Each structure stands twice: as C-alpha cells, then as structure tokens.
Short mmCIF file of C-alpha atoms and ligand atoms in Angstrom, two decimals:
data_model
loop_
_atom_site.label_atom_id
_atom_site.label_comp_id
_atom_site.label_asym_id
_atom_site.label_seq_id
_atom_site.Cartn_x
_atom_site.Cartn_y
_atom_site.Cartn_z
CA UNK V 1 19.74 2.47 -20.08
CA UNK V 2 15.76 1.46 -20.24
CA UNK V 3 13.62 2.44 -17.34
CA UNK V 4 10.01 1.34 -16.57
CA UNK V 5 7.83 4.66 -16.91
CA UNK V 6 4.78 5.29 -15.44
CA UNK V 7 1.73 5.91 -18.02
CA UNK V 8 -1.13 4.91 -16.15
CA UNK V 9 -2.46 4.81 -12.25
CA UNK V 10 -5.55 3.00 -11.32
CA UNK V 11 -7.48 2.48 -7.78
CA UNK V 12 -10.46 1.09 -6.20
CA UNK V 13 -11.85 0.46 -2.33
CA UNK V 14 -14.83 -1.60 -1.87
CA UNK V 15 -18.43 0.18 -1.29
CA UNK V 16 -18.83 -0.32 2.40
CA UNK V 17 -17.62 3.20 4.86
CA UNK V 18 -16.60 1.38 8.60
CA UNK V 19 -16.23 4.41 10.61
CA UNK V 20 -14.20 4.67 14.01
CA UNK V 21 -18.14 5.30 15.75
CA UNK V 22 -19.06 1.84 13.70
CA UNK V 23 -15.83 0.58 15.50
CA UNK V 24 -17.01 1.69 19.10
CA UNK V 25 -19.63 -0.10 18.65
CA UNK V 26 -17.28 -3.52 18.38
CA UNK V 27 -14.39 -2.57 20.60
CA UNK V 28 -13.45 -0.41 23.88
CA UNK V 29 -12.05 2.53 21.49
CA UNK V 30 -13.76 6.61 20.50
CA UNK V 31 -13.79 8.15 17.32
CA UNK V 32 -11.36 10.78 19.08
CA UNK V 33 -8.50 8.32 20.48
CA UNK V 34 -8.47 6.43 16.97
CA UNK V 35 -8.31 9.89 15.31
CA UNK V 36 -5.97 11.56 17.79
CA UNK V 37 -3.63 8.24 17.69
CA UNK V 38 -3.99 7.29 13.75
CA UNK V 39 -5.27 10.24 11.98
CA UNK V 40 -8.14 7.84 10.60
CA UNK V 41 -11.53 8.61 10.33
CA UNK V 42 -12.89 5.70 8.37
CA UNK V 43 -11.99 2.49 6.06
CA UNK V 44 -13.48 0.65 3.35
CA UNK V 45 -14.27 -3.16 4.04
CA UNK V 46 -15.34 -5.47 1.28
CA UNK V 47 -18.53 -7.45 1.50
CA UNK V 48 -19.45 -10.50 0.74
CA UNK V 49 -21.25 -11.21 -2.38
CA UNK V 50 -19.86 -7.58 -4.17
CA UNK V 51 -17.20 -8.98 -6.04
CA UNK V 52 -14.79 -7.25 -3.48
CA UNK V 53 -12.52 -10.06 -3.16
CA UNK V 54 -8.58 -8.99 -3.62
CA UNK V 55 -8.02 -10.05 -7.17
CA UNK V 56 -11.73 -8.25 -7.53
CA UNK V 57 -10.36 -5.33 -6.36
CA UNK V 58 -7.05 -5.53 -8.05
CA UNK V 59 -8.43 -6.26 -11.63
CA UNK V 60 -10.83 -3.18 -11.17
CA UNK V 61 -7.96 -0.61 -10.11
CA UNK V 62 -6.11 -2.72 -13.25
CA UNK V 63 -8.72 -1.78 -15.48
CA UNK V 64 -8.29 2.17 -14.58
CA UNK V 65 -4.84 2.28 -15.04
CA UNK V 66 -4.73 0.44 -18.34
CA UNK V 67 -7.15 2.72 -19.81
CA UNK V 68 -5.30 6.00 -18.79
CA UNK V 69 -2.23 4.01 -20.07
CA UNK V 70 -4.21 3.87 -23.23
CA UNK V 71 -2.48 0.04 -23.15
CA UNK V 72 -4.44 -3.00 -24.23
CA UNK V 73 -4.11 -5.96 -21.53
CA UNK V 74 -3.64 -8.12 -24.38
CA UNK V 75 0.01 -6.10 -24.66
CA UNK V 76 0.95 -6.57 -21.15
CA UNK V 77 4.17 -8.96 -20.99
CA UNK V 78 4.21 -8.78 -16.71
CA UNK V 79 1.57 -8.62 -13.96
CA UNK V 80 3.20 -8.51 -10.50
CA UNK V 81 0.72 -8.07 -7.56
CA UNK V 82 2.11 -7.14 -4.08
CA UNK V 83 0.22 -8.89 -1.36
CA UNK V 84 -0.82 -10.30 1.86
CA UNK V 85 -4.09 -11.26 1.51
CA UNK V 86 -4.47 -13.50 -1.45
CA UNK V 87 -7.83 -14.58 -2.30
CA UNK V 88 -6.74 -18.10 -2.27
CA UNK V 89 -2.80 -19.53 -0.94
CA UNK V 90 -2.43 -20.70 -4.62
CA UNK V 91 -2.83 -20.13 -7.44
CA UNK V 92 -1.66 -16.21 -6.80
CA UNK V 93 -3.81 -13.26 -7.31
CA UNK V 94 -1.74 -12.16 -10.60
CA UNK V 95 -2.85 -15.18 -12.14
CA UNK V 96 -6.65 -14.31 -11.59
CA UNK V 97 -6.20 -10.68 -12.29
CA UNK V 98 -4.87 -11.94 -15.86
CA UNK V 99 -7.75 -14.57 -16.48
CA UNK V 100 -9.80 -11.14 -15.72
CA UNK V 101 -8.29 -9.06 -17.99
CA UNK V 102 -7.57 -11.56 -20.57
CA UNK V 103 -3.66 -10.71 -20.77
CA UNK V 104 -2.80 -13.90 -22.22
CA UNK V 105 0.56 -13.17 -22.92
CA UNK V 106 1.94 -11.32 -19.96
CA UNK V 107 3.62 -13.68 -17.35
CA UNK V 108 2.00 -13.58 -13.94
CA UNK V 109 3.24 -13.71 -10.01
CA UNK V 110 2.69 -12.20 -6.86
CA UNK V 111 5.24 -10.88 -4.39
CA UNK V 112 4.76 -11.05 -0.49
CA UNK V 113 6.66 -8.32 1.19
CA UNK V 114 3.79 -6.72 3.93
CA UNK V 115 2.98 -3.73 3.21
CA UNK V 116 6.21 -3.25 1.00
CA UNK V 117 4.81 -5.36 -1.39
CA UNK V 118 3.88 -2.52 -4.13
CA UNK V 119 7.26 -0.95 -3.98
CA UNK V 120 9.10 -4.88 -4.48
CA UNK V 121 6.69 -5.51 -7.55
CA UNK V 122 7.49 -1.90 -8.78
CA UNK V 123 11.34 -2.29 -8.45
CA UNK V 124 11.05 -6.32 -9.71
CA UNK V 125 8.73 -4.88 -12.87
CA UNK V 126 11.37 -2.45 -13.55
CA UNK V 127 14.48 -4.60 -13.38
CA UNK V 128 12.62 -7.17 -16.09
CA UNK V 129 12.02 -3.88 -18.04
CA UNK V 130 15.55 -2.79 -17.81
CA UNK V 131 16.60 -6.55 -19.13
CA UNK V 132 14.97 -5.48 -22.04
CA UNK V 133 12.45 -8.66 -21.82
CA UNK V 134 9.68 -6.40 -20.77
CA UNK V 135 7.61 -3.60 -22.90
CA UNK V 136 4.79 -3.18 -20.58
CA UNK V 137 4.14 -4.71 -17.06
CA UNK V 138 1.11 -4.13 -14.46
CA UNK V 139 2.14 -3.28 -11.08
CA UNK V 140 -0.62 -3.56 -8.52
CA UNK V 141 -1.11 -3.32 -4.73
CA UNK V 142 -4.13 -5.04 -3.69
CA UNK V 143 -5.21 -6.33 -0.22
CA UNK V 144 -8.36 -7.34 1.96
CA UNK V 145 -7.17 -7.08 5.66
CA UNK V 146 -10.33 -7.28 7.09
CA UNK V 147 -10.20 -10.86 6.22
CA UNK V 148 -7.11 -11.48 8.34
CA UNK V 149 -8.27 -9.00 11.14
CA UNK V 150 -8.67 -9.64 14.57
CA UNK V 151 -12.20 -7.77 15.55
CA UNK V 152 -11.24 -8.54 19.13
CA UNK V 153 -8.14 -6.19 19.42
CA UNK V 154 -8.45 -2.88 19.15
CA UNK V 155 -4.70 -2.14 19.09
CA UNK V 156 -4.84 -3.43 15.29
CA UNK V 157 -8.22 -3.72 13.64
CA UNK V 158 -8.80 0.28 14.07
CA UNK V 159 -5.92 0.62 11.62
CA UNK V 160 -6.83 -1.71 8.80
CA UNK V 161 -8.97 -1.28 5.31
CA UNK V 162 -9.20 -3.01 2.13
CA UNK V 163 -8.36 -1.62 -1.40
CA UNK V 164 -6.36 -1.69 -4.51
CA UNK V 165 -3.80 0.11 -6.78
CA UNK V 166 -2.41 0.09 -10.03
CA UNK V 167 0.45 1.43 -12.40
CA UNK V 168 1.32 0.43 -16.13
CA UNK V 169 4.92 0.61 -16.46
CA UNK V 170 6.27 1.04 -20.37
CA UNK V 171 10.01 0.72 -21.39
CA UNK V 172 11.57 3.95 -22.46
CA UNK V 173 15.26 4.99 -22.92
CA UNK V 174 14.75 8.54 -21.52
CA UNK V 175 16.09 9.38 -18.62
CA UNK V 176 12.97 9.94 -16.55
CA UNK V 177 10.52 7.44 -15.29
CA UNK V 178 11.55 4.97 -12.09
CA UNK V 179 15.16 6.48 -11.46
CA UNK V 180 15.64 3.65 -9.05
CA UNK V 181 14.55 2.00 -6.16
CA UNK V 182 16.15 1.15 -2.92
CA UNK V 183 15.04 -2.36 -0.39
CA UNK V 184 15.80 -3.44 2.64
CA UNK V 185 14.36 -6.44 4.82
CA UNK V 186 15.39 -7.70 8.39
CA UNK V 187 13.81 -11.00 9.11
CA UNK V 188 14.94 -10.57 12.50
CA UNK V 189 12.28 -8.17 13.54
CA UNK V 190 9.38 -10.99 12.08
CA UNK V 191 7.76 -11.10 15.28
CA UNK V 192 6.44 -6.93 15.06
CA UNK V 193 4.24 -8.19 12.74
CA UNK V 194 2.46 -11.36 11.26
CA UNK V 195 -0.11 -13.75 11.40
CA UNK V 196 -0.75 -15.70 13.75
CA UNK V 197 -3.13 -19.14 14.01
CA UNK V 198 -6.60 -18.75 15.34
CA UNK V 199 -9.75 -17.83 14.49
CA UNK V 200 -10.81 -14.53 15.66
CA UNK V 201 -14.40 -14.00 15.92
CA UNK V 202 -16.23 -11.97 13.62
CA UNK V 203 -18.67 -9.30 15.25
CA UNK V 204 -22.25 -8.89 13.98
CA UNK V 205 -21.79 -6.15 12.46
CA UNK V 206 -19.31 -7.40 9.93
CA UNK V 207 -20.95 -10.30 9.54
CA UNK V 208 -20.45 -10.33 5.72
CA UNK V 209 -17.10 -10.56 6.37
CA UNK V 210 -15.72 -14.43 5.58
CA UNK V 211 -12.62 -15.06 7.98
CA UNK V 212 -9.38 -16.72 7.08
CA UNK V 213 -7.71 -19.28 9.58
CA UNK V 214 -5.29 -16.96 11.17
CA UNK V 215 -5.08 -12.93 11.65
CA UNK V 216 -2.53 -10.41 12.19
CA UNK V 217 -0.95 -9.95 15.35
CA UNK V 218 1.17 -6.47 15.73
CA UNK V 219 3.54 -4.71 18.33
CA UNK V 220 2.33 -1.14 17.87
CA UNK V 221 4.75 0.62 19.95
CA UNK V 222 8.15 -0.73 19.01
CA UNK V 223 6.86 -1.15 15.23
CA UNK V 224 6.15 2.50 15.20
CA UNK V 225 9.60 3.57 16.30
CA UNK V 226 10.75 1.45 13.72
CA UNK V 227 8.83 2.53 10.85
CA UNK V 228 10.18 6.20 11.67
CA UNK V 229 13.36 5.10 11.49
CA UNK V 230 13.72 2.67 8.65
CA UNK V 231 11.59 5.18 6.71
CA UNK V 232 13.64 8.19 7.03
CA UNK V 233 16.97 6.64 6.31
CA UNK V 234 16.09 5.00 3.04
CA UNK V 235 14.01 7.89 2.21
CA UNK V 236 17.30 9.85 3.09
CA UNK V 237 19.34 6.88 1.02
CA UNK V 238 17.72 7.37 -2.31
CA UNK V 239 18.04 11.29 -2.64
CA UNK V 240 21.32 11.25 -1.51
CA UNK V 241 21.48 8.34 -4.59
CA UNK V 242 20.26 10.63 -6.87
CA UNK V 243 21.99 13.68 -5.39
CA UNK V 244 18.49 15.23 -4.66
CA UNK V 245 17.61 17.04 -1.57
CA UNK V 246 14.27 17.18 -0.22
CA UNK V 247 13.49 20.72 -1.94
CA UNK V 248 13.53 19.14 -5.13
CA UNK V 249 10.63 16.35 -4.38
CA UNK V 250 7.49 17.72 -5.68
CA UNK V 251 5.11 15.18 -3.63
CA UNK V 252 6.29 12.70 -1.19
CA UNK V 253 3.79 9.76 -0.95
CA UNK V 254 4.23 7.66 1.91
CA UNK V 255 2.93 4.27 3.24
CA UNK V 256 -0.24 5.49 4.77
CA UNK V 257 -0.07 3.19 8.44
CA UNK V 258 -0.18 5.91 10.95
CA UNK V 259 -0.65 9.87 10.35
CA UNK V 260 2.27 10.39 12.96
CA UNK V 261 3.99 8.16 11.83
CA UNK V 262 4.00 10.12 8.18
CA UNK V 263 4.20 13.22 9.72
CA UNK V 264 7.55 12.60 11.99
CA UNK V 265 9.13 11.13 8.61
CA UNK V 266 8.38 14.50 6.85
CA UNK V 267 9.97 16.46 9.55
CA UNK V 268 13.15 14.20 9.58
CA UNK V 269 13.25 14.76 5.68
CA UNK V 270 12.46 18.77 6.08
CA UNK V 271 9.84 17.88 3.50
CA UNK V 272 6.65 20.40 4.67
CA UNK V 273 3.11 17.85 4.96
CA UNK V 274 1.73 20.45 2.14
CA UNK V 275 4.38 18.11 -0.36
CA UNK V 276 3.51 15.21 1.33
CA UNK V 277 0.21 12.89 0.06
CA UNK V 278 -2.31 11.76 2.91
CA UNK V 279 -4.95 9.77 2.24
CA UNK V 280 -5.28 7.71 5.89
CA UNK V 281 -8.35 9.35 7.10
CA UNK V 282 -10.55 7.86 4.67
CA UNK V 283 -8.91 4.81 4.30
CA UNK V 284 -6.62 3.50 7.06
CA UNK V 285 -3.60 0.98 6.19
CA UNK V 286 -4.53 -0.97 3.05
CA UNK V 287 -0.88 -2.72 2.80
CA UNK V 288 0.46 -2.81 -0.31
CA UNK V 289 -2.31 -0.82 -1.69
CA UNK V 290 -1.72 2.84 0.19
CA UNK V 291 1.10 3.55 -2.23
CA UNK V 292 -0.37 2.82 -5.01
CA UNK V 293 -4.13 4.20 -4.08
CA UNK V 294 -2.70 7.44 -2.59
CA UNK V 295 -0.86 8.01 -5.94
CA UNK V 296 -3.53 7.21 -8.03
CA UNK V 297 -5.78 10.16 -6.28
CA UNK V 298 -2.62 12.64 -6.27
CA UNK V 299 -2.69 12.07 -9.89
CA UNK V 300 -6.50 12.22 -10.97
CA UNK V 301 -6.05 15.16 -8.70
CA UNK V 302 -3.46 16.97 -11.09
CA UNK V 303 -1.30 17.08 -8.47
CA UNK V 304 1.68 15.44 -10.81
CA UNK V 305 3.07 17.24 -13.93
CA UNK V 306 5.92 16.36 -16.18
CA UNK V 307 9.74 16.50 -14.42
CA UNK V 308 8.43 16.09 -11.31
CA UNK V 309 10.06 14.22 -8.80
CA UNK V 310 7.99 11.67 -6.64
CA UNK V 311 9.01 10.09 -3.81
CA UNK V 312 7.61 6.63 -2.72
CA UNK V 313 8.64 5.24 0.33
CA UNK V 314 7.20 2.30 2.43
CA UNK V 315 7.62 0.05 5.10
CA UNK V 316 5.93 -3.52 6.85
CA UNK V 317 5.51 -6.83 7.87
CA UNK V 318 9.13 -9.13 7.25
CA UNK V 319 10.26 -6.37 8.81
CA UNK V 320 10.52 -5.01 4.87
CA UNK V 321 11.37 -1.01 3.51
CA UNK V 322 12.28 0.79 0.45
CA UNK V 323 11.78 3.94 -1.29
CA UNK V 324 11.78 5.13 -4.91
CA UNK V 325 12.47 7.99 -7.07
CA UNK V 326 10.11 8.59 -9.84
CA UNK V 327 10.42 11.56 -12.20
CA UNK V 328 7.03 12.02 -13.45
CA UNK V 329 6.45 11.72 -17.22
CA UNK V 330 2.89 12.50 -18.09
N1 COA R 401 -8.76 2.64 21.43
C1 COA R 401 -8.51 3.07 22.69
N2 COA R 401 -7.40 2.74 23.36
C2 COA R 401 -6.51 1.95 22.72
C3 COA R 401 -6.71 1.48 21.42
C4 COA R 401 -7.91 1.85 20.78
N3 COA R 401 -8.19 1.46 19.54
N4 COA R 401 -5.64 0.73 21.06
C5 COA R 401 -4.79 0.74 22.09
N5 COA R 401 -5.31 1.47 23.10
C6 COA R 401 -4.75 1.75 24.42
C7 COA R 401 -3.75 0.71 24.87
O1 COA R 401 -4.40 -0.38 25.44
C8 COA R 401 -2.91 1.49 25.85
O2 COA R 401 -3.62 1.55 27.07
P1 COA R 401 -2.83 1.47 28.44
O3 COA R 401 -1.93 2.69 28.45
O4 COA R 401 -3.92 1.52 29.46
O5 COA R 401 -2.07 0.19 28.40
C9 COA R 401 -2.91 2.90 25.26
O6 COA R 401 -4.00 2.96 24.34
C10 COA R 401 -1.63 3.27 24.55
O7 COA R 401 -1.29 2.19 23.70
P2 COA R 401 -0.05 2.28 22.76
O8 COA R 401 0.06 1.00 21.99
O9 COA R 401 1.14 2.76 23.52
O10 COA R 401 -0.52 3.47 21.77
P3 COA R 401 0.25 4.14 20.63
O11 COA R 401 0.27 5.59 20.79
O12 COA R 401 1.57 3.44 20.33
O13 COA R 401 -0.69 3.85 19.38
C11 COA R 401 -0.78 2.40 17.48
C12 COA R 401 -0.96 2.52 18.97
C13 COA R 401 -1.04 0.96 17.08
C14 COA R 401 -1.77 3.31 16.81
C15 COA R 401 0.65 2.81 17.11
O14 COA R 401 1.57 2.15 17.94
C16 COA R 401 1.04 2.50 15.69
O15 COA R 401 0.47 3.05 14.77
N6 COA R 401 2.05 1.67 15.50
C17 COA R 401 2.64 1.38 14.22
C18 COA R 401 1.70 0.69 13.35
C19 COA R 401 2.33 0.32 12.07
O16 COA R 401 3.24 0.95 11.62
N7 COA R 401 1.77 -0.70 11.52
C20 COA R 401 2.00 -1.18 10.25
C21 COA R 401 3.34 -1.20 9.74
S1 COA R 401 3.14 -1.48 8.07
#
C-alpha cells in the first residue's frame, strides 16, 4: 500500500500584530472577555501593499516546506490549497501559488471545505498518492479572513487572523506516514456559518485592509456545541480505526477556533493539554491554515520525532469535520 508521507512543514502570518486592546478600540469588547472567552491574545492581519495576499502567503509557507522537504517545486506533480478566501473567485489560489513557484508540472486546484479545508486537501493529496499517479504533492492551508470580516460584530471579528501552512507529501510504501483520514460534512447545518452579502465597513484603523463583497456571518453558541461534538467523535473514530487509544498520540493538534473549545475536546479524548498543540493566542482562527501553521511550529519546535503518532483533527463552515492519523517519519 503507498501512503503520502510528510517530509516538509512550512508557515507564514503576515507582519501586522492586531491585539484584543487594538480591537477595543473598534468594537464594545476588553482584552479580558476576548481572552477569558477565546484564549486569544492577538492575530496577524495582512496589509495592503506587503504582498500578504492569500496565494502570497501560501507560496511563502510553500517555499519553507519545500526546502525542509529538500524537494524542488519543479518535482511537485499536485498542489492542493484548502481555502475560503481566495485572492480572486477564479482562477484558484493553487494555480498562482504554482506560477510562483514555477511547478510547471504539478497539476493545480483548490478545495473549499471552511476551515476543514487543509485536512480535505491532505486526505485528497494522499488518495492521488495512493493511486500511484502522485510522487510528491503540496498541501497548503492558506486564508485572509480579515478580508471577509465583519469589523462591526464583535461576536466574530475578535476570532479571526490571516496566515498560511504547508506540507510536502512524498509516496512511500512504509507503513508510516498519513495512516488515514476520516470526513464528514452536513450541509444541513450551512446556516452556523457563511457568508453573507453586504459590505461591512472597514474601521480606520484597518484601513489597509481591501474588503470583499460579502463577510462571514456565524452562530457562536450553537456552532460551539457543535464543534465539541463533531470533534470528539471523529477524533474518537480514527483511533478506534487504527486501534489506538489516546495514550499512544504523542501531540494532538487541533483546529485552533476557540481555546475551550480545544480544551473540552482534550478532556473528552483523556488526552492531557501538555500533548495537545495551542497556538490561538497569538494567532486566532486562520481557517484552513491553524492545522497546518500550528504543526509547522510543533515541528521547528522539535516537538515531533520519528514513530510518533499525530493527531489532526478539524472542524468548520459546510458544517465540515475530519481527523487524521499521522505517524511521524522525520
Ligand atoms: N466582547 C464582549 N462581549 C461579547 C463579545 C465580545 N467580543 N462577543 C459577544 N459578546 C457578548 C454577547 O453579546 C453576549 O452578551 P449578552 O449576554 O448580553 O447577550 C455575551 O457576550 C455572551 O455571548 P455568547 O455568544 O453566548 O458567548 P460565548 O461564550 O458563546 O462566546 C464565541 C462566543 C463566539 C467566542 C463562542 O461561541 C465560540 O467560540 N463559538 C464557536 C466558534 C467557532 O467554532 N467558530 C469557527 C468554527 S470553524
């Protein structure tokens, strides 16, 4: 059986800190609700002008991974990109990020999933690798939410940050790498989270910030109950898979979209938050690009050796889930 591998991790968030006091200066909120409520402290917003757009972003945390992969673009066969916030509707980020990189022969697409979108470009990466008609394929989460942010609600724009990961996934016939990956969707919970029409005025303070024709419209409460739930049983779903139990994961590294959220997951899974990966506080929910980001740092960190086992797990906007079981190879 081949399995996609991970041999490189790559991330980038743009240059500019918004902090929740930066925030209170836009909105009725305090440092101490959004902290007490979120568990973030601040989030990176691209600017205008900084090349910080989302296939910006994505080619740069490209660019890391590839070189710790020690992989050429030019021997890339797939890029999949996971995301919301295209920099145009068409044509799709991918297809930017491999003008950027020159990858002329790797085949390019994006995947829209919310903030699943990294873990359904992992687990669609993997299955062309398993075909055999894939050696090497970029995976990246990249987004730019403050573009589809409305500044005007607090409930939402407190909990949103731009930013961009990467893996390089090789084909190997070992048995470690992506052991598999579990999805779910239920369109019939849409209306949690999406965009809406409308343009939602951009505060002075951001006023680099170029708006898009709509922004995202959530329902905190009933979305968080969900998250905790869908979470935990796929989570639960792919040990049991693998016949794993939770003292066997090395480093869980969730969706980062609320620190309670995160934390009640662990404590369903009996999986203590010193073997979980948090990253929130510095950069609030990036979509598709916490997973990705977060496990990037955990890496660089040395937090990941050989025969570990990683699990990824994620949930978002469709309503969309999954998780996956990676043993780690490098
Ligand atoms: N600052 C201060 N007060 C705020 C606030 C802010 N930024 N945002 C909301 N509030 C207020 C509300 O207006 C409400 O006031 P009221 O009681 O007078 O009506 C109060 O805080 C409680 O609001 P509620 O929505 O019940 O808070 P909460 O504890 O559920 O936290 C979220 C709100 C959004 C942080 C939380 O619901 C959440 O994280 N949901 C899931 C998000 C998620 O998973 N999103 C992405 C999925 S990928």
């Amino acid at each position: 059986m081949i399995k996609g591998r991970i041999v490189g991790t790559g991330s980038t968030t743009p240059k500019r800190i918004l902090t929740n006091q930066d925030l209170a200066t836009i909105v009725d909120t305090t440092d101490e609700w959004i902290m007490r409520r979120t568990g973030i402290k601040e989030r990176r917003i691209s600017s205008e002008g900084q090349s910080e757009n989302t296939s910006d972003l994505a080619t740069k945390a490209s660019l890391r991974a590839l070189e710790m992969a020690g992989i050429s673009a030019e021997d890339l066969d797939l890029i999949v990109i996971g995301t919301v916030t295209p920099d145009r509707q068409f044509p799709s980020v991918a297809c930017f990020v491999q003008k950027a990189l020159k990858a002329s022969k790797a085949v390019a697409f994006d995947v829209s999933a919310g903030c699943s979108g990294f873990l359904y470009a992992m687990s669609v990466a993997d299955n062309a690798i398993a075909t055999g008609n894939c050696q090497n394929a970029l995976v990246v989460g990249a987004e730019r939410l403050s573009s589809v942010t409305n500044w005007e609600d607090r409930s939402t724009c407190v909990l949103l940050g731009d930013g961009a990961g990467a893996v390089i996934l090789t084909a190997n016939a070992v048995n470690d790498g992506i052991l598999s990956t579990h999805l779910q969707s239920d369109g019939s919970f849409w209306n949690l989270l999406y965009s809406t029409d409308g343009t939602a005025k951009i505060p002075e303070i951001l006023n680099t910030i170029e708006g898009k024709p709509f922004y995202l419209k959530m329902e905190g409460n009933r979305l968080f109950r969900k998250a905790v739930e869908c979470l935990s049983d796929i989570a639960g779903k792919v040990l049991e898979h693998h016949n794993l139990s939770s003292a066997d994961i090395t480093l869980m590294v969730p969706h980062q979209a609320n620190l309670r959220i995160i934390k009640a997951v662990a404590e369903r899974l009996s999986i203590p938050m010193d073997r979980v990966y948090t990253n929130i506080q510095k950069y609030g929910n990036t979509s598709s690009a916490t997973i990705p980001i977060a496990l990037d740092e955990a890496n660089r960190e040395g937090m990941l050796k050989p025969g570990d086992f990683v699990l990824l797990v994620t949930f978002g906007a469709g309503l969309t889930w999954g998780a996956s079981i990676v043993k780690w190879s490098f």
